[in-house]
Amino acid sequence: FTSALCITSPLAATLGSHMPLRSANEALGRWRANLLNEDAVEELCDTDGVLLRGSDLFPGGSITLHGIRTFEKKPIDEAILNAASVLCSVDNSLTGIFRGMITNEKNLKPVESVACEEGKGLSAWVDGGRVLIGNRSLLLAHGVAVPPPEVETGFLAEGKELLYLSNFGSLSAGFVISYHADKQLKTQLRELEKAGIALMVYTTDPNITPGRVAQVYGLQEENIHMVPAALQREAEAALDGTGETAAEMVSGSMAGSLHSLLSAQREHGLARAVSVLLVLSVLIGFALITLLAYSGALNRVTWWVLGAYQLLWLIPTVLLGLPNAGKSSLLNALLGYDRAIVTEVAGTTRDTVEEKVRLGGQMLRLCDTAGIRDARDSVEKIGVDRAVAAAERASLSLVVLDGSVPLTGTE
């Protein structure tokens, strides 16, 4: 009975329910985020969409001001100050650019009746006059004359936008700007898309559209939705994170929240895999004890044998596959953080990258390798040789294939 109890109750059964969550939180620590408990994981796994501000998608440094085109002969310093006053009164991805144009924030003026007009931009009152910041549709809606569409065509062809500024009923200036992806956020958003999670964006910047976000971040446009202007207050309340559920699930920045969501998705899958693994270990252990009992060899089962059975779950593994098949991405996903460099260029990994990770209480020594193919240079040949050597040493080899392309002869 003692042998059966020991061998059918591996150490993983004790740690399996806690180690995946602990490992996930260790990885999340770098983003000051945390998954508090299994209930939080379960709730996050049911997520269908995430709500982000436009300023989260395009933080400081991701929007470039290429130039200013004036439409009035008088200086536009006052007009820019009025625009900065309006933008600093709301959450807008362009606030940083206009704040940098003024010398002293103490000069910002009081702003009244700020309104975000659907897909057009912002309108507000400053010093008793209306200030408009947005696209040509906004200005036309308020009776302000704008240049012909041909003026914007050249900028659009270059991936730039023309943001108009109107003060007191007349067109003051146009700002030529372009939007760029945040590299870390780009990786997160692509992973969310792969997980089937939609992206909802709340913004007062008329240039941030599903098409623009999809183009900059390489996403599917149909997976991106804009929050209507009529739901601005609800969106702000949700983004403030004042709800009890949000506080229970994650504590951290926007980046930390996204990492927590992705970690919860992975941890949930690992928990299922661990459950299956534990059931198999119990069945196999029981079968072994039964076989030994019937064969009369049960007395040969020593503590060393039981210990060896427990240590069997410490399996060194190696990830094998062709270049750019996703081996390094798989390694990073299992670890919960970016350990191996991942690019779209085949052959990025040249040397072996080893890390230990607990998956449901099972300690795995993972080894990411260079893709196996006919080497194109001496450096890659060394990497391929090391990959083959690692495969020969490993107790278990995982072959990673790219499912989006047909199998090749090498595979």
Short mmCIF file of C-alpha atoms in Angstrom, two decimals:
data_model
loop_
_atom_site.label_atom_id
_atom_site.label_comp_id
_atom_site.label_asym_id
_atom_site.label_seq_id
_atom_site.Cartn_x
_atom_site.Cartn_y
_atom_site.Cartn_z
CA PHE A 1 0.00 0.00 0.00
CA THR A 2 2.83 2.37 0.89
CA SER A 3 4.55 1.78 -2.45
CA ALA A 4 1.32 2.28 -4.35
CA LEU A 5 0.62 5.48 -2.46
CA CYS A 6 4.12 6.88 -3.11
CA ILE A 7 4.40 5.97 -6.75
CA THR A 8 0.87 7.04 -7.69
CA SER A 9 1.21 10.38 -5.88
CA PRO A 10 4.16 12.09 -7.57
CA LEU A 11 5.57 15.30 -6.20
CA ALA A 12 3.94 17.08 -9.13
CA ALA A 13 0.51 16.36 -7.62
CA THR A 14 1.42 18.55 -4.65
CA LEU A 15 2.95 21.38 -6.65
CA GLY A 16 0.98 21.14 -9.87
CA SER A 17 -1.87 23.39 -8.81
CA HIS A 18 0.39 26.21 -7.60
CA MET A 19 3.63 26.19 -9.57
CA PRO A 20 2.20 27.38 -12.93
CA LEU A 21 0.67 30.45 -11.26
CA ARG A 22 3.83 31.09 -9.28
CA SER A 23 5.99 30.82 -12.40
CA ALA A 24 3.66 33.18 -14.27
CA ASN A 25 3.83 35.76 -11.47
CA GLU A 26 7.63 35.54 -11.34
CA ALA A 27 7.72 36.45 -15.02
CA LEU A 28 5.11 39.18 -14.54
CA GLY A 29 7.18 40.78 -11.79
CA ARG A 30 9.26 42.71 -14.33
CA TRP A 31 6.07 44.54 -15.38
CA ARG A 32 4.88 44.99 -11.76
CA ALA A 33 1.83 42.88 -12.50
CA ASN A 34 0.32 39.94 -10.68
CA LEU A 35 -2.30 37.22 -11.11
CA LEU A 36 -3.68 36.96 -7.59
CA ASN A 37 -5.33 33.54 -7.74
CA GLU A 38 -6.83 30.83 -9.92
CA ASP A 39 -10.16 32.67 -10.00
CA ALA A 40 -8.39 35.61 -11.64
CA VAL A 41 -6.92 33.25 -14.23
CA GLU A 42 -10.32 31.74 -14.97
CA GLU A 43 -11.92 35.15 -15.37
CA LEU A 44 -9.16 36.45 -17.64
CA CYS A 45 -9.42 33.34 -19.81
CA ASP A 46 -12.99 34.29 -20.66
CA THR A 47 -11.83 37.65 -22.05
CA ASP A 48 -13.14 38.41 -25.53
CA GLY A 49 -11.68 41.90 -25.94
CA VAL A 50 -9.39 44.50 -24.38
CA LEU A 51 -10.02 48.24 -24.11
CA LEU A 52 -7.08 50.58 -24.68
CA ARG A 53 -6.65 54.32 -24.93
CA GLY A 54 -5.25 55.82 -28.09
CA SER A 55 -2.38 57.16 -25.97
CA ASP A 56 -1.62 53.56 -24.91
CA LEU A 57 -1.36 52.48 -28.54
CA PHE A 58 0.78 55.49 -29.44
CA PRO A 59 2.72 56.60 -26.35
CA GLY A 60 5.33 59.33 -26.28
CA GLY A 61 7.85 58.97 -29.09
CA SER A 62 5.60 56.92 -31.37
CA ILE A 63 4.16 59.99 -33.13
CA THR A 64 6.46 62.16 -35.23
CA LEU A 65 5.81 65.78 -36.15
CA HIS A 66 7.32 66.32 -39.60
CA GLY A 67 6.33 69.92 -40.10
CA ILE A 68 3.77 72.70 -39.70
CA ARG A 69 1.99 74.36 -42.59
CA THR A 70 0.54 77.76 -41.78
CA PHE A 71 -2.54 79.23 -43.44
CA GLU A 72 -2.43 82.67 -41.85
CA LYS A 73 0.12 85.43 -42.27
CA LYS A 74 0.15 86.28 -38.57
CA PRO A 75 2.20 84.25 -36.03
CA ILE A 76 0.52 81.06 -34.85
CA ASP A 77 2.01 81.05 -31.34
CA GLU A 78 -1.33 81.93 -29.77
CA ALA A 79 -3.15 79.33 -31.87
CA ILE A 80 -0.69 76.61 -30.77
CA LEU A 81 -1.10 77.66 -27.12
CA ASN A 82 -4.87 77.35 -27.47
CA ALA A 83 -4.50 73.91 -29.06
CA ALA A 84 -2.11 72.78 -26.32
CA SER A 85 -4.59 74.00 -23.69
CA VAL A 86 -7.34 71.89 -25.24
CA LEU A 87 -5.24 68.75 -25.71
CA CYS A 88 -3.79 68.92 -22.20
CA SER A 89 -7.31 68.95 -20.79
CA VAL A 90 -8.12 65.51 -22.24
CA ASP A 91 -6.40 62.18 -22.78
CA ASN A 92 -5.04 62.39 -26.31
CA SER A 93 -2.11 60.75 -28.08
CA LEU A 94 -1.11 64.17 -29.51
CA THR A 95 -0.86 65.90 -26.13
CA GLY A 96 2.88 65.29 -25.83
CA ILE A 97 3.66 66.92 -29.18
CA PHE A 98 1.75 70.12 -28.39
CA ARG A 99 3.02 70.25 -24.83
CA GLY A 100 6.53 70.28 -26.25
CA MET A 101 5.71 73.35 -28.35
CA ILE A 102 5.04 75.59 -25.37
CA THR A 103 7.75 76.95 -23.09
CA ASN A 104 5.80 76.98 -19.84
CA GLU A 105 2.76 74.91 -18.93
CA LYS A 106 1.68 77.65 -16.54
CA ASN A 107 0.64 79.60 -19.64
CA LEU A 108 -2.04 77.03 -20.51
CA LYS A 109 -5.48 78.59 -20.63
CA PRO A 110 -8.79 77.49 -19.11
CA VAL A 111 -10.82 75.32 -21.49
CA GLU A 112 -14.59 74.97 -21.60
CA SER A 113 -17.09 72.67 -23.31
CA VAL A 114 -14.62 70.16 -24.70
CA ALA A 115 -16.37 67.74 -27.06
CA CYS A 116 -15.10 64.81 -29.10
CA GLU A 117 -16.95 64.64 -32.39
CA GLU A 118 -17.21 61.14 -33.85
CA GLY A 119 -14.34 60.44 -36.26
CA LYS A 120 -13.58 64.14 -36.65
CA GLY A 121 -11.67 65.51 -33.69
CA LEU A 122 -12.02 67.93 -30.77
CA SER A 123 -13.90 71.17 -30.39
CA ALA A 124 -13.66 73.44 -27.35
CA TRP A 125 -13.94 77.04 -26.22
CA VAL A 126 -10.84 79.03 -25.20
CA ASP A 127 -10.91 82.78 -24.39
CA GLY A 128 -14.48 82.96 -25.67
CA GLY A 129 -13.64 81.53 -29.11
CA ARG A 130 -14.05 78.07 -30.63
CA VAL A 131 -10.91 75.98 -31.18
CA LEU A 132 -11.05 73.01 -33.54
CA ILE A 133 -8.40 70.27 -33.72
CA GLY A 134 -9.05 67.48 -36.16
CA ASN A 135 -9.50 66.46 -39.78
CA ARG A 136 -11.10 68.30 -42.69
CA SER A 137 -14.52 66.83 -41.85
CA LEU A 138 -14.47 68.59 -38.48
CA LEU A 139 -13.67 71.97 -39.99
CA LEU A 140 -16.26 71.62 -42.75
CA ALA A 141 -18.90 70.68 -40.18
CA HIS A 142 -18.25 74.01 -38.44
CA GLY A 143 -18.15 76.05 -41.62
CA VAL A 144 -14.38 76.57 -41.74
CA ALA A 145 -12.83 76.70 -45.21
CA VAL A 146 -10.17 74.04 -45.84
CA PRO A 147 -7.64 73.43 -48.65
CA PRO A 148 -8.62 71.09 -51.51
CA PRO A 149 -8.24 67.33 -50.87
CA GLU A 150 -5.21 67.25 -53.19
CA VAL A 151 -3.18 68.94 -50.44
CA GLU A 152 -3.56 65.86 -48.24
CA THR A 153 -3.08 63.26 -50.99
CA GLY A 154 0.71 63.56 -51.07
CA PHE A 155 1.01 63.18 -47.31
CA LEU A 156 -1.30 60.17 -47.22
CA ALA A 157 0.78 58.45 -49.91
CA GLU A 158 3.79 58.77 -47.59
CA GLY A 159 1.93 57.33 -44.62
CA LYS A 160 1.46 60.73 -42.99
CA GLU A 161 -1.59 62.60 -41.77
CA LEU A 162 -2.53 66.28 -41.86
CA LEU A 163 -4.09 67.51 -38.61
CA TYR A 164 -5.87 70.85 -38.89
CA LEU A 165 -6.07 73.60 -36.28
CA SER A 166 -8.73 76.29 -36.43
CA ASN A 167 -8.98 79.27 -34.08
CA PHE A 168 -12.03 81.47 -33.82
CA GLY A 169 -13.50 80.40 -37.16
CA SER A 170 -10.42 80.55 -39.37
CA LEU A 171 -7.88 77.90 -40.39
CA SER A 172 -4.58 78.55 -38.61
CA ALA A 173 -2.27 75.63 -39.37
CA GLY A 174 -1.89 72.05 -40.47
CA PHE A 175 0.42 69.61 -38.68
CA VAL A 176 2.08 66.84 -40.70
CA ILE A 177 2.40 63.80 -38.43
CA SER A 178 3.03 60.07 -38.71
CA TYR A 179 2.37 57.16 -36.36
CA HIS A 180 4.78 54.36 -35.45
CA ALA A 181 4.35 51.08 -33.60
CA ASP A 182 5.67 50.47 -30.12
CA LYS A 183 7.77 47.31 -30.53
CA GLN A 184 6.84 45.67 -27.24
CA LEU A 185 3.17 46.48 -27.65
CA LYS A 186 3.22 45.16 -31.21
CA THR A 187 4.24 41.73 -29.98
CA GLN A 188 1.54 41.76 -27.31
CA LEU A 189 -1.22 42.84 -29.70
CA ARG A 190 -0.30 40.13 -32.19
CA GLU A 191 -0.46 37.51 -29.45
CA LEU A 192 -3.85 38.82 -28.38
CA GLU A 193 -5.07 38.58 -31.96
CA LYS A 194 -3.85 34.98 -32.20
CA ALA A 195 -5.78 34.23 -29.01
CA GLY A 196 -8.95 35.56 -30.65
CA ILE A 197 -9.17 38.64 -28.41
CA ALA A 198 -10.57 41.76 -30.06
CA LEU A 199 -9.06 45.23 -29.60
CA MET A 200 -11.32 48.13 -28.60
CA VAL A 201 -9.83 51.62 -28.76
CA TYR A 202 -11.01 54.76 -26.99
CA THR A 203 -9.45 57.92 -28.42
CA THR A 204 -10.12 61.58 -29.17
CA ASP A 205 -7.55 61.53 -31.98
CA PRO A 206 -9.38 61.33 -35.35
CA ASN A 207 -6.33 59.87 -37.07
CA ILE A 208 -6.43 56.72 -34.94
CA THR A 209 -8.79 54.51 -36.93
CA PRO A 210 -9.05 50.71 -37.30
CA GLY A 211 -7.28 51.01 -40.63
CA ARG A 212 -4.41 53.07 -39.21
CA VAL A 213 -3.95 50.78 -36.18
CA ALA A 214 -4.04 47.69 -38.41
CA GLN A 215 -1.48 49.20 -40.78
CA VAL A 216 0.95 50.33 -38.08
CA TYR A 217 0.75 47.21 -35.90
CA GLY A 218 0.26 44.59 -38.60
CA LEU A 219 -3.15 43.46 -37.33
CA GLN A 220 -6.42 42.44 -38.96
CA GLU A 221 -8.63 45.50 -39.34
CA GLU A 222 -11.82 43.55 -38.60
CA ASN A 223 -10.43 42.71 -35.16
CA ILE A 224 -10.17 46.40 -34.18
CA HIS A 225 -13.15 48.43 -32.98
CA MET A 226 -13.43 52.10 -32.01
CA VAL A 227 -15.43 53.12 -28.94
CA PRO A 228 -18.22 55.52 -30.02
CA ALA A 229 -18.01 59.07 -28.73
CA ALA A 230 -21.34 58.53 -26.95
CA LEU A 231 -19.66 55.97 -24.68
CA GLN A 232 -16.71 58.19 -23.69
CA ARG A 233 -17.63 58.38 -20.00
CA GLU A 234 -18.17 54.63 -19.74
CA ALA A 235 -14.84 53.99 -21.45
CA GLU A 236 -13.00 56.38 -19.12
CA ALA A 237 -14.58 54.73 -16.08
CA ALA A 238 -13.51 51.29 -17.30
CA LEU A 239 -9.98 52.45 -18.09
CA ASP A 240 -9.59 54.05 -14.67
CA GLY A 241 -9.56 50.52 -13.24
CA THR A 242 -11.90 51.36 -10.39
CA GLY A 243 -13.93 48.16 -10.73
CA GLU A 244 -13.53 45.47 -8.08
CA THR A 245 -12.97 42.68 -10.60
CA ALA A 246 -10.10 44.47 -12.31
CA ALA A 247 -8.41 45.10 -8.97
CA GLU A 248 -8.66 41.43 -8.05
CA MET A 249 -7.14 40.20 -11.29
CA VAL A 250 -4.14 42.38 -12.01
CA SER A 251 -2.17 45.19 -10.50
CA GLY A 252 0.18 47.08 -12.80
CA SER A 253 0.55 49.24 -15.87
CA MET A 254 -1.15 48.80 -19.23
CA ALA A 255 1.77 46.66 -20.41
CA GLY A 256 1.50 44.63 -17.22
CA SER A 257 -2.23 44.13 -17.74
CA LEU A 258 -1.70 42.80 -21.26
CA HIS A 259 1.10 40.50 -20.10
CA SER A 260 -1.16 39.26 -17.29
CA LEU A 261 -3.92 38.50 -19.76
CA LEU A 262 -1.57 36.58 -22.04
CA SER A 263 -0.02 34.76 -19.08
CA ALA A 264 -3.47 33.77 -17.87
CA GLN A 265 -4.26 32.32 -21.28
CA ARG A 266 -1.04 30.27 -21.20
CA GLU A 267 -1.42 29.26 -17.55
CA HIS A 268 -4.95 28.05 -18.16
CA GLY A 269 -3.74 25.81 -20.98
CA LEU A 270 -0.85 24.54 -18.87
CA ALA A 271 -3.21 23.76 -15.99
CA ARG A 272 -5.24 21.52 -18.28
CA ALA A 273 -2.11 19.83 -19.57
CA VAL A 274 -0.88 19.31 -16.00
CA SER A 275 -4.18 17.72 -15.01
CA VAL A 276 -3.90 15.26 -17.89
CA LEU A 277 -0.27 14.58 -17.04
CA LEU A 278 -1.06 13.89 -13.38
CA VAL A 279 -3.83 11.47 -14.30
CA LEU A 280 -1.45 9.63 -16.60
CA SER A 281 1.22 9.49 -13.90
CA VAL A 282 -1.25 7.98 -11.44
CA LEU A 283 -2.46 5.39 -13.96
CA ILE A 284 1.07 4.46 -15.00
CA GLY A 285 2.23 4.27 -11.37
CA PHE A 286 -0.73 2.10 -10.38
CA ALA A 287 -0.11 -0.19 -13.35
CA LEU A 288 3.54 -0.56 -12.39
CA ILE A 289 2.74 -1.41 -8.76
CA THR A 290 0.06 -3.89 -9.85
CA LEU A 291 2.50 -5.58 -12.25
CA LEU A 292 5.19 -5.80 -9.60
CA ALA A 293 2.74 -7.15 -7.04
CA TYR A 294 1.53 -9.94 -9.33
CA SER A 295 5.08 -10.82 -10.35
CA GLY A 296 6.27 -10.98 -6.77
CA ALA A 297 8.87 -8.31 -7.31
CA LEU A 298 7.26 -5.65 -5.16
CA ASN A 299 9.85 -6.16 -2.42
CA ARG A 300 12.48 -4.91 -4.87
CA VAL A 301 10.90 -1.46 -4.91
CA THR A 302 13.25 0.61 -2.74
CA TRP A 303 13.24 4.27 -1.83
CA TRP A 304 15.84 4.75 -4.54
CA VAL A 305 13.42 3.38 -7.12
CA LEU A 306 10.64 5.61 -5.88
CA GLY A 307 13.00 8.59 -5.97
CA ALA A 308 14.03 7.74 -9.51
CA TYR A 309 10.37 7.64 -10.51
CA GLN A 310 9.89 11.12 -9.06
CA LEU A 311 13.00 12.43 -10.81
CA LEU A 312 11.71 11.02 -14.08
CA TRP A 313 9.57 14.14 -14.38
CA LEU A 314 12.69 16.27 -14.55
CA ILE A 315 13.04 15.89 -18.29
CA PRO A 316 15.61 17.72 -20.36
CA THR A 317 13.95 18.65 -23.64
CA VAL A 318 15.14 20.23 -26.83
CA LEU A 319 13.18 22.21 -29.41
CA LEU A 320 13.97 21.23 -32.99
CA GLY A 321 12.69 22.46 -36.34
CA LEU A 322 13.44 24.33 -39.53
CA PRO A 323 14.53 28.01 -39.40
CA ASN A 324 11.72 30.43 -38.55
CA ALA A 325 9.30 27.63 -37.62
CA GLY A 326 8.55 29.19 -34.24
CA LYS A 327 10.95 27.40 -31.87
CA SER A 328 12.12 30.57 -30.13
CA SER A 329 8.56 31.89 -29.92
CA LEU A 330 7.52 28.64 -28.25
CA LEU A 331 10.39 28.91 -25.79
CA ASN A 332 9.41 32.48 -24.87
CA ALA A 333 5.76 31.49 -24.51
CA LEU A 334 6.61 28.64 -22.13
CA LEU A 335 8.91 30.85 -20.06
CA GLY A 336 6.44 33.72 -19.94
CA TYR A 337 9.00 36.33 -21.03
CA ASP A 338 11.24 37.12 -24.00
CA ARG A 339 14.37 35.02 -23.47
CA ALA A 340 15.23 34.22 -27.09
CA ILE A 341 15.42 36.79 -29.87
CA VAL A 342 12.52 36.46 -32.32
CA THR A 343 12.43 38.11 -35.75
CA GLU A 344 10.85 37.39 -39.12
CA VAL A 345 14.31 36.58 -40.52
CA ALA A 346 14.94 32.85 -40.86
CA GLY A 347 18.08 31.74 -39.03
CA THR A 348 18.00 34.35 -36.25
CA THR A 349 18.93 31.77 -33.62
CA ARG A 350 22.53 30.64 -34.10
CA ASP A 351 23.46 29.18 -30.71
CA THR A 352 21.62 27.03 -28.18
CA VAL A 353 19.63 28.86 -25.50
CA GLU A 354 18.90 26.85 -22.34
CA GLU A 355 16.47 27.73 -19.55
CA LYS A 356 14.67 25.82 -16.79
CA VAL A 357 10.93 26.19 -16.35
CA ARG A 358 8.32 24.53 -14.16
CA LEU A 359 5.23 23.47 -16.04
CA GLY A 360 2.63 22.25 -13.58
CA GLY A 361 5.26 21.21 -11.06
CA GLN A 362 7.37 19.40 -13.65
CA MET A 363 10.86 20.82 -14.06
CA LEU A 364 11.89 21.03 -17.72
CA ARG A 365 15.27 22.04 -19.03
CA LEU A 366 14.42 23.61 -22.38
CA CYS A 367 17.00 24.09 -25.08
CA ASP A 368 16.21 26.32 -28.06
CA THR A 369 18.39 25.58 -31.07
CA ALA A 370 19.26 26.89 -34.47
CA GLY A 371 17.02 25.71 -37.29
CA ILE A 372 18.26 22.55 -38.96
CA ARG A 373 18.97 23.02 -42.65
CA ASP A 374 21.92 23.15 -45.06
CA ALA A 375 24.06 25.86 -43.52
CA ARG A 376 24.62 28.99 -45.62
CA ASP A 377 27.78 30.09 -43.83
CA SER A 378 30.33 28.79 -41.32
CA VAL A 379 28.64 30.44 -38.35
CA GLU A 380 25.27 28.88 -39.13
CA LYS A 381 26.94 25.49 -39.62
CA ILE A 382 28.27 25.64 -36.06
CA GLY A 383 24.75 26.41 -34.83
CA VAL A 384 23.25 23.50 -36.78
CA ASP A 385 25.92 21.12 -35.44
CA ARG A 386 25.15 22.21 -31.89
CA ALA A 387 21.43 21.70 -32.52
CA VAL A 388 22.05 18.12 -33.67
CA ALA A 389 24.31 17.48 -30.67
CA ALA A 390 21.67 18.82 -28.29
CA ALA A 391 19.05 16.56 -29.87
CA GLU A 392 21.28 13.53 -29.33
CA ARG A 393 21.69 14.39 -25.62
CA ALA A 394 18.04 15.16 -24.96
CA SER A 395 15.61 12.74 -23.36
CA LEU A 396 12.79 14.24 -25.39
CA SER A 397 12.87 16.23 -28.64
CA LEU A 398 10.03 18.50 -29.74
CA VAL A 399 9.91 19.07 -33.49
CA VAL A 400 8.42 22.50 -34.28
CA LEU A 401 6.83 22.89 -37.72
CA ASP A 402 5.31 25.91 -39.42
CA GLY A 403 1.67 24.94 -40.00
CA SER A 404 1.09 27.80 -42.44
CA VAL A 405 3.28 26.24 -45.15
CA PRO A 406 3.42 22.75 -46.71
CA LEU A 407 5.88 20.22 -45.29
CA THR A 408 9.23 20.03 -47.04
CA GLY A 409 11.45 17.08 -47.73
CA THR A 410 13.74 18.07 -44.87
CA GLU A 411 10.82 18.03 -42.43
#
